[in-house]
Short mmCIF file of C-alpha atoms in Angstrom, two decimals:
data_model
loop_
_atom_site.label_atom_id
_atom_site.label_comp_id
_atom_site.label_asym_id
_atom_site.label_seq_id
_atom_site.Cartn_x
_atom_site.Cartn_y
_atom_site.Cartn_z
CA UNK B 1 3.39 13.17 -20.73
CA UNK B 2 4.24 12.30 -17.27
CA UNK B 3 4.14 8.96 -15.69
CA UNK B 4 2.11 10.69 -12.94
CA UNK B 5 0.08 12.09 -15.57
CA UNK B 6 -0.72 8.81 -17.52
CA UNK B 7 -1.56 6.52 -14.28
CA UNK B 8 -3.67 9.35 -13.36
CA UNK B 9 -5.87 9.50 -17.05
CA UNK B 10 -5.83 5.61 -16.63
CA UNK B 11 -7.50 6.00 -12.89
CA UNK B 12 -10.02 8.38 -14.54
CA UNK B 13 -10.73 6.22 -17.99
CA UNK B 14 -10.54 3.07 -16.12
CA UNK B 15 -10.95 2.80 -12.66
CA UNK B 16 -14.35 1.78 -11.70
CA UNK B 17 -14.17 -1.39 -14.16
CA UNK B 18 -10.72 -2.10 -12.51
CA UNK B 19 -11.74 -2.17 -9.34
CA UNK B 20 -14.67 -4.67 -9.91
CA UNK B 21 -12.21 -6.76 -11.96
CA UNK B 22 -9.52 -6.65 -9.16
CA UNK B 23 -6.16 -7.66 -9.69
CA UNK B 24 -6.52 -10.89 -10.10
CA UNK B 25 -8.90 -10.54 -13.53
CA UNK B 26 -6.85 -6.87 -14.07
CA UNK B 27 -3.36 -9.13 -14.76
CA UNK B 28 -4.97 -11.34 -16.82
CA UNK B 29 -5.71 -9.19 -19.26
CA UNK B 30 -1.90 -7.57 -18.99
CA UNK B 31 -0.91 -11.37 -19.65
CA UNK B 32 -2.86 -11.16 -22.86
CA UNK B 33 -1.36 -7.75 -23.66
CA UNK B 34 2.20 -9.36 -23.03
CA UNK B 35 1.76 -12.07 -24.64
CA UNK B 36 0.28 -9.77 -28.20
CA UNK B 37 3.42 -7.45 -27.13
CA UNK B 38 5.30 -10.47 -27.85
CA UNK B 39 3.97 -11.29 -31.03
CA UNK B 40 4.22 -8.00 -32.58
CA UNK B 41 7.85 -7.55 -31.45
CA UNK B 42 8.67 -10.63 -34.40
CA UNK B 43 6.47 -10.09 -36.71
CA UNK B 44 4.70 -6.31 -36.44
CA UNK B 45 5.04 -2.98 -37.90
CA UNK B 46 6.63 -0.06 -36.03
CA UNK B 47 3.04 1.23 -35.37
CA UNK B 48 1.59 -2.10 -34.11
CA UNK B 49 4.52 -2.42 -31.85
CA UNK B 50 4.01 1.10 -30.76
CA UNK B 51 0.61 0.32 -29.94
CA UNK B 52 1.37 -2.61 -28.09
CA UNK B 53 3.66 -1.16 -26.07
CA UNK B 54 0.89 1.47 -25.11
CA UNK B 55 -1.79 -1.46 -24.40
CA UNK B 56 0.94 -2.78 -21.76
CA UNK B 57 1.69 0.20 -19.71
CA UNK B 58 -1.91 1.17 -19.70
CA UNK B 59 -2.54 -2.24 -18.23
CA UNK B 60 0.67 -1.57 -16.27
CA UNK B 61 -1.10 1.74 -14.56
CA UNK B 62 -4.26 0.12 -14.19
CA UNK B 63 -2.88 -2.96 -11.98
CA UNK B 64 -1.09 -0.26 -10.02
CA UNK B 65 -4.34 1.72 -9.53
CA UNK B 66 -6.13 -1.23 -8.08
CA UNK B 67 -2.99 -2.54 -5.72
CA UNK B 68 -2.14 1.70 -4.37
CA UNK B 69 1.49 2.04 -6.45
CA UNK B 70 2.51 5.08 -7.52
CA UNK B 71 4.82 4.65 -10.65
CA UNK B 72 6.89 7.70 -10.96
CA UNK B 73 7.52 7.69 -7.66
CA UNK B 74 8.60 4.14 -7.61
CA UNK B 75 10.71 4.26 -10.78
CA UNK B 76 12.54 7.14 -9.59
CA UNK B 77 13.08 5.29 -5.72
CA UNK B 78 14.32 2.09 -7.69
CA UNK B 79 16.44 4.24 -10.59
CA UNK B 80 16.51 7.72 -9.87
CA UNK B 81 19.90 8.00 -8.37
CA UNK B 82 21.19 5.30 -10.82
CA UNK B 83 21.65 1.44 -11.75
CA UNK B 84 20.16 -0.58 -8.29
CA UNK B 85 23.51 -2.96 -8.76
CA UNK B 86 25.70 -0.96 -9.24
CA UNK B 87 24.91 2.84 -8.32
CA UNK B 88 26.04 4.77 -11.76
CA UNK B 89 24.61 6.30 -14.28
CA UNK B 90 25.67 4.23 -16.82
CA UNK B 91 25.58 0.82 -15.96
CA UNK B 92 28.68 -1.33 -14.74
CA UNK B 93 27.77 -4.18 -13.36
CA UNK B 94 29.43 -7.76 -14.64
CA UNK B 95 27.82 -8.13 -17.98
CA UNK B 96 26.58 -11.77 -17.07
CA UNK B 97 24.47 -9.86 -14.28
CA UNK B 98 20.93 -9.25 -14.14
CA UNK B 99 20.36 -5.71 -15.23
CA UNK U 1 9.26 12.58 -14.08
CA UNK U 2 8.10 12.15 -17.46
CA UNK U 3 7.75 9.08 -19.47
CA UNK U 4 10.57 10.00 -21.92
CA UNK U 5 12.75 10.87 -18.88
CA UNK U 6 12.34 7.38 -17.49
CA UNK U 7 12.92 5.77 -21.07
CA UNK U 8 15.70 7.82 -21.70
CA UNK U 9 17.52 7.37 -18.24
CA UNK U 10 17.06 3.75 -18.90
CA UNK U 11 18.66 4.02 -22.16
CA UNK U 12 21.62 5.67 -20.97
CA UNK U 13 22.14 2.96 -17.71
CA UNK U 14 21.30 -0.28 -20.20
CA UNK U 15 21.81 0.32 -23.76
CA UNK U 16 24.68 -1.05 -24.22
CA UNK U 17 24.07 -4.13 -22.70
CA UNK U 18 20.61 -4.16 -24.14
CA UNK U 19 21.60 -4.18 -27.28
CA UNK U 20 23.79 -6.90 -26.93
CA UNK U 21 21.07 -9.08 -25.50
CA UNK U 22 18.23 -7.96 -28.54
CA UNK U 23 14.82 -8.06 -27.78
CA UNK U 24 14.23 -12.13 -27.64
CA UNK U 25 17.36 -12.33 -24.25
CA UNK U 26 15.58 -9.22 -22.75
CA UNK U 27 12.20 -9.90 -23.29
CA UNK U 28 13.18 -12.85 -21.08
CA UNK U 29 14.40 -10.51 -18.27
CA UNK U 30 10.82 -8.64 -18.37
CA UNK U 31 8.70 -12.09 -18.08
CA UNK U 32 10.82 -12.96 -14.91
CA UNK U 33 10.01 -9.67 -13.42
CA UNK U 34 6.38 -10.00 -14.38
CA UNK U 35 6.65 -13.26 -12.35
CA UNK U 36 8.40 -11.14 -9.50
CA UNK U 37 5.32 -9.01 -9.67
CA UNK U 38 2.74 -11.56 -9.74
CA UNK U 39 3.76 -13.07 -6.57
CA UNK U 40 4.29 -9.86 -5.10
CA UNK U 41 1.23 -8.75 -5.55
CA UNK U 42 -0.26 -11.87 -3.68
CA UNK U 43 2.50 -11.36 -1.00
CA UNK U 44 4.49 -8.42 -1.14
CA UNK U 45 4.56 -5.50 1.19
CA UNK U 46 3.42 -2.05 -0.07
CA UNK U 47 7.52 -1.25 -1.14
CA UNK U 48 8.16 -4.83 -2.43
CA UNK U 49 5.22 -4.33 -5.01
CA UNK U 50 6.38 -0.46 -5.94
CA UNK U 51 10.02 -1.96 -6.50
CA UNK U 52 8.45 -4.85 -8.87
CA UNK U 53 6.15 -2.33 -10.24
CA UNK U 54 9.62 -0.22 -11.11
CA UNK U 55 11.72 -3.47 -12.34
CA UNK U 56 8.54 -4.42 -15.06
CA UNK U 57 8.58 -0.77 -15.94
CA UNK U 58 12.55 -0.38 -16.89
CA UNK U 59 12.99 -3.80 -18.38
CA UNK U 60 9.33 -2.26 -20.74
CA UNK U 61 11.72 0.33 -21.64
CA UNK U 62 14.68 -1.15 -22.39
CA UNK U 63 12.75 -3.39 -24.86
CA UNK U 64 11.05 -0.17 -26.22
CA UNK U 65 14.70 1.29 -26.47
CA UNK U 66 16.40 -2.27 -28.45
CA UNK U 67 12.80 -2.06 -30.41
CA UNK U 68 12.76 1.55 -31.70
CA UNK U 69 9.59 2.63 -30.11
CA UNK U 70 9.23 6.24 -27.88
CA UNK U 71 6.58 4.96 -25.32
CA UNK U 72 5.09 8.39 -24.49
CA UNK U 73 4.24 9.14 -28.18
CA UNK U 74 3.22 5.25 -28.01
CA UNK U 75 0.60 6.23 -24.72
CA UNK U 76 -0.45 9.51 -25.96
CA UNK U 77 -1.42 8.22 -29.30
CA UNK U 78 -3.29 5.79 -28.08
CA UNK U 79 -4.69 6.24 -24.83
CA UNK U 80 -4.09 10.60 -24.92
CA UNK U 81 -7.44 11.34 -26.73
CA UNK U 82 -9.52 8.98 -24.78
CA UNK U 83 -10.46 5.19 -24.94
CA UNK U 84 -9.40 3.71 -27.77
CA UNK U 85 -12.97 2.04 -27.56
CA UNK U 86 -15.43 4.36 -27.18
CA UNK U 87 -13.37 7.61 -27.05
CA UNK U 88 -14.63 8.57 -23.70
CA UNK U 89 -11.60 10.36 -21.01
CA UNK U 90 -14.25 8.26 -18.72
CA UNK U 91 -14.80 4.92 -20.34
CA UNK U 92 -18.58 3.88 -21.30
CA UNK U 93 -17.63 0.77 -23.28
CA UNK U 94 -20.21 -2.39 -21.73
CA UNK U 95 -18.53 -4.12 -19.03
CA UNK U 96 -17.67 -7.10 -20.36
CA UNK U 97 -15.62 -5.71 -23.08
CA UNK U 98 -11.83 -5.99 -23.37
CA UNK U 99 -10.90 -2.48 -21.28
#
């Protein structure tokens, strides 16, 4: 699946409700999502956190529905022609460094 | 690009150092960029929220990469057939439930 393709079958699934939420009441709900993302990362099975995962990109795509942000194409702007510190392909920034 | 693309590019740039962090020191990294994001999306110009938008999205996948979990057979098994709640492609579940 595509990242295009995802936001896009989140716009269709989810749209209308996220636009009366806003994002405001759309990031709450990602904060909840986080927060059972972090839970299931200690103590959850690999399907759980699989599912989790999925609950936090889906809330992910819906956010940047609402606020006009195309993913793919920002992913690929940010890392697409490598690391944002350092330029490469495979990292080499100092290891005490962000990324 | 696709969503396995984007994990796996991020596994080549980070795993290294990802795995040296674990999940618990990177997990960190993705709730400051949340934070990043939150303010940016009060604030931010239209390339300031795609760029936060990408940073939440890589340091997702680097914790999907330390934790063992392929996020686009994560998203297609949950979200690919429909809502998880009512199994609509366009959602029908009452308002004021949870998606």
């Amino acid at each position: 699946m595509t990242l295009a393709g995802f936001q896009e079958l989140i716009r269709q699934m989810y749209l209308r409700k996220d636009l009366a939420r806003g994002v405001d009441g759309t990031f709450m709900w990602l904060m909840e999502e986080i927060g059972e993302l972090a839970a299931t990362l200690r103590h959850g099975t690999a399907q759980q956190k699989a599912e989790e995962f999925a609950d936090v990109l889906a809330w992910l795509a819906t956010i940047a529905n609402v606020a006009g942000v195309n993913l793919a194409e920002a992913v690929y702007q940010k890392y697409g022609r490598g690391c944002p510190g350092c330029g490469q392909f495979v990292c080499t920034c100092p290891d005490a460094g962000k990324p």
